[in-house]
Coordinates of C-alpha atoms and ligand atoms in Angstrom, one line a residue:
M1 CA 87.6 70.1 84.8
K2 CA 87.4 73.9 84.2
L3 CA 89.4 74.9 81.1
Q4 CA 91.8 77.7 81.9
S5 CA 94.6 79.4 80.2
V6 CA 98.0 77.6 80.5
R7 CA 100.3 78.5 83.4
G8 CA 102.6 81.4 82.3
T9 CA 100.2 82.6 79.6
Y10 CA 97.4 85.1 80.0
D11 CA 94.6 86.8 78.1
I12 CA 94.9 90.5 77.1
L13 CA 91.5 91.9 77.8
P14 CA 89.9 95.3 77.3
P15 CA 90.7 97.9 78.5
E16 CA 94.3 96.6 78.6
S17 CA 94.2 95.6 75.0
F18 CA 94.1 99.3 74.2
I19 CA 97.5 99.7 75.9
W20 CA 98.9 97.1 73.5
E21 CA 97.4 98.8 70.5
W22 CA 98.9 102.1 71.8
I23 CA 102.4 100.7 72.3
E24 CA 102.3 98.9 68.9
S25 CA 101.3 101.9 67.0
K26 CA 103.9 104.1 68.7
T27 CA 106.5 101.5 68.0
R28 CA 105.6 101.2 64.4
N29 CA 105.7 105.0 63.9
L30 CA 109.1 105.2 65.6
F31 CA 110.7 102.3 63.7
N32 CA 109.3 103.8 60.4
C33 CA 111.0 107.2 61.2
F34 CA 114.3 105.3 61.5
N35 CA 113.6 103.5 58.2
Y36 CA 113.1 100.0 59.5
K37 CA 110.8 97.6 57.6
E38 CA 108.6 95.0 59.3
I39 CA 109.4 91.3 59.0
K40 CA 107.0 88.6 60.2
T41 CA 108.3 85.1 60.7
P42 CA 106.5 82.0 61.8
V43 CA 106.1 81.3 65.6
F44 CA 107.6 77.9 65.2
E45 CA 110.8 76.7 63.4
V46 CA 112.9 73.6 63.2
T47 CA 114.5 73.0 66.6
E48 CA 118.0 72.9 65.1
L49 CA 117.8 76.6 64.2
F50 CA 117.7 77.6 67.9
N51 CA 120.2 75.0 69.0
R52 CA 122.7 76.3 66.5
T53 CA 122.1 80.0 67.0
I54 CA 121.3 80.5 70.7
G55 CA 123.8 77.9 71.7
D56 CA 123.3 74.4 73.1
C57 CA 124.9 75.3 76.4
T58 CA 122.5 78.2 77.2
D59 CA 119.6 78.1 79.6
I60 CA 117.2 78.9 76.8
V61 CA 118.2 75.8 74.8
L62 CA 118.9 73.5 77.8
K63 CA 115.8 74.3 79.9
E64 CA 113.4 76.7 78.3
M65 CA 112.4 75.7 74.8
Y66 CA 108.9 74.5 73.9
T67 CA 109.9 71.6 71.7
F68 CA 107.6 69.1 70.2
Q69 CA 107.3 66.6 67.4
D70 CA 104.9 67.2 64.6
K71 CA 102.9 64.4 63.0
K72 CA 105.7 63.5 60.7
G73 CA 108.2 63.2 63.6
R74 CA 110.0 66.5 62.9
S75 CA 111.4 68.3 65.9
L76 CA 109.9 71.8 66.0
T77 CA 110.2 74.6 68.6
L78 CA 108.1 77.6 69.5
R79 CA 110.4 80.5 69.0
P80 CA 112.1 81.7 72.2
E81 CA 113.3 84.9 70.5
G82 CA 113.3 86.6 67.1
T83 CA 116.9 87.0 65.9
A84 CA 117.4 83.4 64.8
S85 CA 114.3 83.4 62.6
V86 CA 115.2 86.8 61.1
V87 CA 118.7 85.5 60.2
R88 CA 117.2 82.3 58.7
A89 CA 114.7 84.3 56.7
C90 CA 117.4 86.7 55.4
L91 CA 119.4 83.8 54.2
Q92 CA 116.5 81.8 52.8
H93 CA 115.1 84.7 50.8
K94 CA 118.5 86.2 49.9
L95 CA 117.7 89.5 51.4
I96 CA 121.4 90.2 51.8
Q97 CA 123.0 92.3 49.1
Q98 CA 126.5 93.8 49.1
N99 CA 126.7 97.4 50.4
Y100 CA 123.1 97.3 51.5
I101 CA 122.0 97.5 55.1
N102 CA 118.8 95.7 55.9
K103 CA 117.0 97.4 58.8
L104 CA 114.2 95.1 60.0
F105 CA 111.8 95.1 62.9
Y106 CA 109.3 92.6 64.4
F107 CA 106.6 92.5 67.0
G108 CA 105.1 89.2 68.3
P109 CA 104.9 86.5 70.9
M110 CA 107.9 84.4 72.1
F111 CA 107.8 81.3 74.2
R112 CA 110.2 80.2 77.0
Y113 CA 109.5 77.6 79.7
E114 CA 110.6 79.7 82.7
R115 CA 109.2 79.9 86.2
P116 CA 106.3 82.4 85.9
Q117 CA 106.5 85.4 88.1
A118 CA 105.9 89.2 87.7
G119 CA 107.6 90.2 84.4
R120 CA 108.3 86.6 83.4
Q121 CA 105.8 84.6 81.4
R122 CA 106.0 81.5 79.3
Q123 CA 104.3 83.3 76.4
F124 CA 105.5 86.9 76.3
H125 CA 105.9 89.6 73.6
Q126 CA 108.9 91.3 72.1
T127 CA 109.4 94.0 69.7
G128 CA 112.9 94.2 68.2
I129 CA 115.1 95.4 65.4
E130 CA 118.0 93.9 63.5
I131 CA 120.5 96.0 61.5
I132 CA 122.1 93.6 59.1
G133 CA 125.2 94.3 57.0
S134 CA 127.1 96.9 59.0
S135 CA 130.2 96.3 61.1
F136 CA 130.6 100.0 62.0
P137 CA 130.2 101.2 65.5
C138 CA 127.6 103.7 64.2
A139 CA 125.2 100.8 63.8
D140 CA 125.6 99.8 67.5
I141 CA 125.1 103.5 68.3
E142 CA 121.9 103.7 66.2
A143 CA 120.5 100.6 67.9
I144 CA 121.1 102.1 71.3
L145 CA 119.7 105.5 70.2
L146 CA 116.6 103.8 68.8
L147 CA 116.1 101.9 72.0
K148 CA 116.3 105.1 74.0
A149 CA 113.9 106.8 71.6
F150 CA 111.4 104.0 72.2
F151 CA 111.4 104.4 75.9
N152 CA 111.2 108.2 75.6
E153 CA 108.3 107.9 73.2
L154 CA 106.4 106.1 75.9
G155 CA 107.3 108.7 78.5
L156 CA 109.9 106.6 80.2
D157 CA 112.9 108.9 80.5
D158 CA 114.4 107.3 83.5
I159 CA 115.8 104.1 81.9
K160 CA 119.5 103.2 82.2
F161 CA 121.9 101.3 79.9
R162 CA 124.5 98.9 80.9
I163 CA 126.9 98.0 78.2
N164 CA 129.9 95.7 77.7
T165 CA 131.9 94.1 75.0
T166 CA 132.5 90.4 74.6
G167 CA 135.0 90.8 71.7
S168 CA 135.0 89.4 68.2
R169 CA 135.4 85.8 67.3
A170 CA 139.1 86.5 66.9
S171 CA 139.4 87.6 70.5
R172 CA 137.3 84.8 71.9
P173 CA 140.1 82.2 72.4
M174 CA 142.0 84.8 74.4
L175 CA 139.0 85.7 76.5
N176 CA 138.1 82.0 77.1
Q177 CA 141.7 81.3 78.1
A178 CA 141.9 84.3 80.5
L179 CA 138.6 83.3 82.1
K180 CA 139.6 79.7 82.5
E181 CA 142.9 80.6 84.1
A182 CA 141.1 82.9 86.5
L183 CA 138.5 80.3 87.4
E184 CA 140.8 77.2 87.6
P185 CA 141.9 77.6 91.2
N186 CA 138.2 77.8 92.3
I187 CA 136.5 75.4 89.9
N188 CA 136.1 72.7 92.5
N189 CA 134.1 75.1 94.7
M190 CA 131.6 75.7 91.9
C191 CA 128.3 74.0 91.2
N192 CA 128.1 71.0 88.8
D193 CA 126.5 73.2 86.1
C194 CA 129.5 75.6 86.2
I195 CA 132.0 72.7 86.0
L196 CA 130.2 71.7 82.8
R197 CA 130.1 75.3 81.5
F198 CA 133.8 75.6 82.3
S199 CA 134.7 72.8 79.9
R200 CA 132.0 73.4 77.3
N201 CA 131.6 77.2 77.1
V202 CA 133.3 79.1 79.9
L203 CA 131.4 82.4 79.2
R204 CA 128.2 80.6 80.2
V205 CA 129.3 80.6 83.9
Y206 CA 127.8 84.1 84.0
D207 CA 124.3 82.5 83.8
C208 CA 124.8 80.8 87.2
K209 CA 122.5 82.0 89.9
V210 CA 124.1 80.0 92.8
P211 CA 125.4 82.7 95.3
S212 CA 128.7 81.0 96.0
C213 CA 129.5 80.7 92.2
K214 CA 128.4 84.3 91.7
K215 CA 131.0 85.5 94.3
I216 CA 133.7 83.8 92.3
I217 CA 132.4 85.1 89.0
Q218 CA 132.3 88.7 90.2
K219 CA 136.1 88.5 90.7
L220 CA 136.8 87.5 87.1
P221 CA 138.8 90.0 85.0
A222 CA 137.0 92.7 82.9
F223 CA 136.7 91.6 79.3
A224 CA 137.6 94.9 77.7
G225 CA 141.2 94.5 79.0
I226 CA 141.6 91.1 77.4
L227 CA 140.5 91.8 73.9
N228 CA 142.5 92.6 70.8
A229 CA 143.2 96.2 69.7
D230 CA 140.4 96.2 67.0
D231 CA 137.8 95.1 69.5
Q232 CA 139.0 97.7 72.0
S233 CA 138.8 100.5 69.5
H234 CA 135.4 99.4 68.3
F235 CA 134.1 99.5 71.8
D236 CA 135.8 102.9 72.4
E237 CA 134.0 104.3 69.3
V238 CA 130.7 103.0 70.5
K239 CA 131.2 104.7 73.8
A240 CA 132.4 108.0 72.1
G241 CA 129.2 108.0 70.0
L242 CA 127.0 107.5 73.1
D243 CA 128.9 110.3 74.9
A244 CA 128.4 112.6 71.9
L245 CA 124.7 111.9 71.9
K246 CA 124.5 112.3 75.7
I247 CA 123.1 108.8 76.1
E248 CA 124.0 107.8 79.7
Y249 CA 125.3 104.3 80.2
K250 CA 127.4 102.3 82.6
V251 CA 130.1 99.9 81.5
D252 CA 129.4 96.7 83.3
P253 CA 132.5 94.6 83.0
H254 CA 130.6 91.4 83.9
L255 CA 127.6 91.8 81.6
V256 CA 127.2 88.7 79.5
R257 CA 124.0 88.0 77.6
G258 CA 122.2 84.6 77.8
L259 CA 122.6 83.8 74.1
D260 CA 125.8 82.6 72.5
Y261 CA 125.7 84.5 69.2
Y262 CA 126.9 87.8 70.6
T263 CA 130.3 89.4 69.6
R264 CA 131.6 92.8 70.6
T265 CA 129.0 95.3 71.9
I266 CA 126.2 94.0 74.2
F267 CA 123.7 96.1 76.1
E268 CA 120.7 96.0 78.4
V269 CA 118.1 98.5 79.5
Y270 CA 116.9 98.5 83.1
T271 CA 115.2 100.9 85.5
D272 CA 115.9 101.2 89.2
K273 CA 112.6 102.9 89.8
L274 CA 111.1 99.5 90.8
G275 CA 114.0 98.2 92.9
A276 CA 115.6 95.0 91.7
C277 CA 114.1 94.4 88.3
D278 CA 114.9 92.3 85.3
A279 CA 116.1 93.9 82.0
L280 CA 113.4 95.7 80.0
A281 CA 115.4 95.1 76.8
G282 CA 118.6 93.7 75.6
G283 CA 120.7 93.2 72.5
G284 CA 124.1 93.4 70.9
R285 CA 126.2 92.7 67.9
Y286 CA 126.4 89.2 66.3
D287 CA 129.0 89.3 63.6
G288 CA 129.5 85.6 63.3
L289 CA 125.9 84.3 63.2
F290 CA 125.3 84.4 59.5
E291 CA 128.4 82.4 58.8
E292 CA 127.5 79.9 61.5
M293 CA 124.1 79.6 59.7
G294 CA 125.9 78.7 56.4
S295 CA 126.5 82.1 54.8
S296 CA 129.6 82.1 52.6
E297 CA 130.1 85.7 53.4
I298 CA 130.7 87.4 56.8
I299 CA 127.6 89.5 57.5
P300 CA 127.9 91.6 60.5
A301 CA 124.8 92.6 62.4
V302 CA 123.4 94.2 65.6
G303 CA 120.0 94.4 67.1
F304 CA 117.9 94.4 70.2
A305 CA 114.6 93.1 71.6
I306 CA 112.3 94.8 74.2
G307 CA 110.0 92.8 76.5
I308 CA 106.6 94.4 76.1
E309 CA 105.0 93.0 79.3
R310 CA 107.9 94.4 81.4
V311 CA 107.5 97.8 79.8
I312 CA 103.8 97.8 80.5
N313 CA 104.5 96.8 84.2
V314 CA 106.8 99.8 84.5
L315 CA 104.4 102.2 82.8
K316 CA 101.7 100.9 85.1
N317 CA 103.7 101.4 88.2
M318 CA 104.8 104.8 87.2
K319 CA 101.2 105.7 86.3
L320 CA 102.2 106.5 82.7
L321 CA 99.6 104.4 80.9
P322 CA 97.2 106.4 78.7
S323 CA 93.5 106.0 79.2
Q324 CA 91.4 104.7 76.3
P325 CA 89.7 107.4 74.3
R326 CA 86.0 107.6 75.3
H327 CA 83.2 107.0 73.0
E328 CA 81.7 110.3 72.0
I329 CA 78.2 109.6 71.0
M330 CA 75.5 107.2 72.0
V331 CA 72.6 107.0 69.5
I332 CA 69.6 106.0 71.6
N333 CA 67.8 103.0 70.1
F334 CA 64.1 103.4 70.4
G335 CA 63.3 100.1 68.8
G336 CA 60.1 99.8 66.6
S337 CA 60.2 101.7 63.3
A338 CA 62.7 104.3 64.7
Y339 CA 65.3 101.5 65.0
L340 CA 66.4 101.4 61.3
H341 CA 66.6 105.2 61.1
S342 CA 68.9 105.4 64.1
L343 CA 70.9 102.5 62.9
K344 CA 71.5 104.3 59.5
L345 CA 72.5 107.5 61.3
T346 CA 74.9 105.5 63.6
N347 CA 76.5 104.0 60.6
R348 CA 76.8 107.4 58.9
L349 CA 78.5 108.9 61.9
R350 CA 80.9 105.9 62.4
C351 CA 81.9 106.1 58.7
S352 CA 82.8 109.8 59.4
G353 CA 85.2 108.7 62.1
Y354 CA 83.2 109.4 65.3
L355 CA 83.3 106.9 68.2
V356 CA 79.6 106.0 68.3
D357 CA 77.8 103.3 70.2
F358 CA 74.3 101.8 69.7
D359 CA 72.4 99.6 72.1
L360 CA 72.2 96.0 70.8
S361 CA 70.3 94.5 73.7
G362 CA 66.8 96.0 73.5
R363 CA 67.2 97.9 76.7
S364 CA 64.8 100.7 77.7
V365 CA 65.6 104.3 76.7
K366 CA 66.1 105.1 80.4
A367 CA 68.7 102.3 80.7
Q368 CA 70.5 103.5 77.6
F369 CA 70.8 107.0 79.0
R370 CA 72.1 105.5 82.3
T371 CA 74.8 103.6 80.4
A372 CA 75.8 106.7 78.4
G373 CA 76.2 108.7 81.6
R374 CA 78.1 106.0 83.4
E375 CA 80.5 105.4 80.6
G376 CA 81.2 109.1 80.1
F377 CA 79.6 109.6 76.7
R378 CA 79.5 113.3 75.8
F379 CA 76.5 113.3 73.5
A380 CA 73.3 111.3 73.2
I381 CA 71.3 111.4 70.0
V382 CA 67.6 110.8 70.2
M383 CA 65.6 109.8 67.2
G384 CA 62.1 108.7 68.1
E385 CA 58.9 108.5 66.0
E386 CA 58.3 112.3 66.5
E387 CA 61.7 113.3 65.3
I388 CA 61.4 110.9 62.3
I389 CA 58.2 112.6 61.2
K390 CA 59.9 116.1 61.6
Q391 CA 63.1 114.8 59.9
T392 CA 65.1 116.0 62.9
V393 CA 67.2 114.6 65.8
K394 CA 67.6 115.7 69.4
L395 CA 71.1 116.1 70.5
K396 CA 71.7 116.0 74.2
D397 CA 75.0 117.3 75.6
L398 CA 75.4 115.0 78.6
F399 CA 78.2 117.1 80.1
Q400 CA 76.4 120.4 79.9
Q401 CA 72.9 119.0 80.4
T402 CA 71.6 120.9 77.3
E403 CA 69.5 119.8 74.4
I404 CA 69.0 121.1 70.8
E405 CA 67.0 119.9 67.9
L406 CA 68.7 119.7 64.5
T407 CA 68.3 118.3 61.0
E408 CA 70.7 115.5 60.2
E409 CA 72.8 117.9 58.1
Q410 CA 72.9 120.4 60.9
L411 CA 73.9 117.6 63.2
V412 CA 76.8 116.6 61.0
R413 CA 78.1 120.2 60.8
F414 CA 77.6 120.7 64.6
L415 CA 79.6 117.5 65.5
H416 CA 82.3 118.5 63.0
E417 CA 82.8 121.8 64.9
S418 CA 82.4 120.5 68.4
I419 CA 84.4 117.2 68.2
K420 CA 88.0 117.6 67.1
K421 CA 89.3 114.5 65.4
Ligands
HAM1 P1 116.7 88.6 75.5 O1 117.5 89.4 76.5 O2 116.7 87.2 75.7 O3 117.2 89.0 74.0 O4 115.2 89.1 75.5 C1 114.9 90.5 75.3 C2 113.9 91.0 76.3 O5 112.7 90.1 76.3 C3 114.3 90.9 77.8 O6 115.1 92.0 78.1 C4 113.0 90.9 78.5 O7 112.5 92.2 78.6 C5 112.1 90.1 77.6 N1 111.9 88.8 78.1 C6 112.8 87.7 77.9 N2 112.3 86.6 78.5 C7 111.1 87.0 79.0 C8 110.0 86.3 79.7 N3 110.1 85.0 80.0 N4 108.9 87.0 80.1 C9 108.8 88.3 79.8 N5 109.7 89.0 79.2 C10 110.9 88.3 78.8 C11 116.7 88.4 72.9 O8 115.7 87.8 72.9 C12 117.6 88.8 71.7 N6 117.0 88.1 70.5 C13 117.7 90.3 71.5 C14 118.4 90.6 70.3 C15 117.9 91.0 69.1 N7 119.8 90.6 70.2 C16 120.1 91.0 68.9 N8 119.0 91.2 68.3

């Protein structure tokens, strides 16, 4: 049997790996500018963490988790998302202090057993942020602003936000009641999953993909009108902030996210450049999660996560991917006694920060020149027996088809002037 990567997973190979490096470095720079600090949590956790936080009625917990027993019989799960682990780590390491806002970011692989298709993998990558300790609408606004800045930074200006509010824990009984009343007359026309959702957690009916159920769900009342006055004014302030910052959004009265921990503001980023397309990013406020995880204090929080593979797909389709910087210099390896001299020179230039390549396969000088031309190298440095005796090198400009002879010190000065780093 040929060994292959597992369905829904894939290898990131060069030159694509350069794109990942590019996105990661842009992301880190941006998050640093907004004063977020990186958190790295393990890729697996005890299963109960995800059952309790994401919600045991959600598709993620019911159908999509990679759960296994370790050798001691403990139930562990590959993380399907990052928020639960961040909350766990904050509580475990007592990162929460009064009047202090923790602003954290993460970057890494997540695992969901979904049906693989374009933009949906079983191992995928997210980068995300969590703002922990603020209940103010300005934290929701900062999260959305940062999300917009992320896409702009990559050259994607045409993304759209849909937002909604699911209300605080205090409003949730009213919301559930109103949804149940509206669904009751039709419940027998809905699928078995929805009947179960109706009794266990009515908000989860929004996860249903059955067309006949979707028709019924589309007629449910908008949440914003059902919530208490505090929730309404929180949502109004978020919208006012976005308006002031000229961040365009659409209020989607039926937007519900696939994780149970959300309260109040929720949002998703999408693009209609590619026709019907899944969300590129999503997030929202989760004011009750810390308490549910055992915190004695109420710790409000808001955050988002971006799906990196989906972002790369969009960038690819819109021809916005950067090309990898080319190697600048090929030091031609003559072999024999010239070999160590050229290797030393290669090392010196690399230590000075130039992109330098050196043949490792004993190919002929002619073949090395062919490669340098094919791969777009600008300069080739020749250091044969003759040059070693004269203590010089030949520098060939492969673009201009010119050649000059220089001492090593002259070469270093010349490269410094002609290659801007
Ligand atoms: P989520 O909406 O489940 O939210 O995932 C965020 C993003 O991850 C999605 O918008 C999508 O781009 C990407 N994504 C999800 N599943 C897949 C998949 N199977 N293949 C490829 N990409 C995928 C969360 O995970 C929350 N933890 C976000 C959050 C942070 N909320 C508050 N803080």
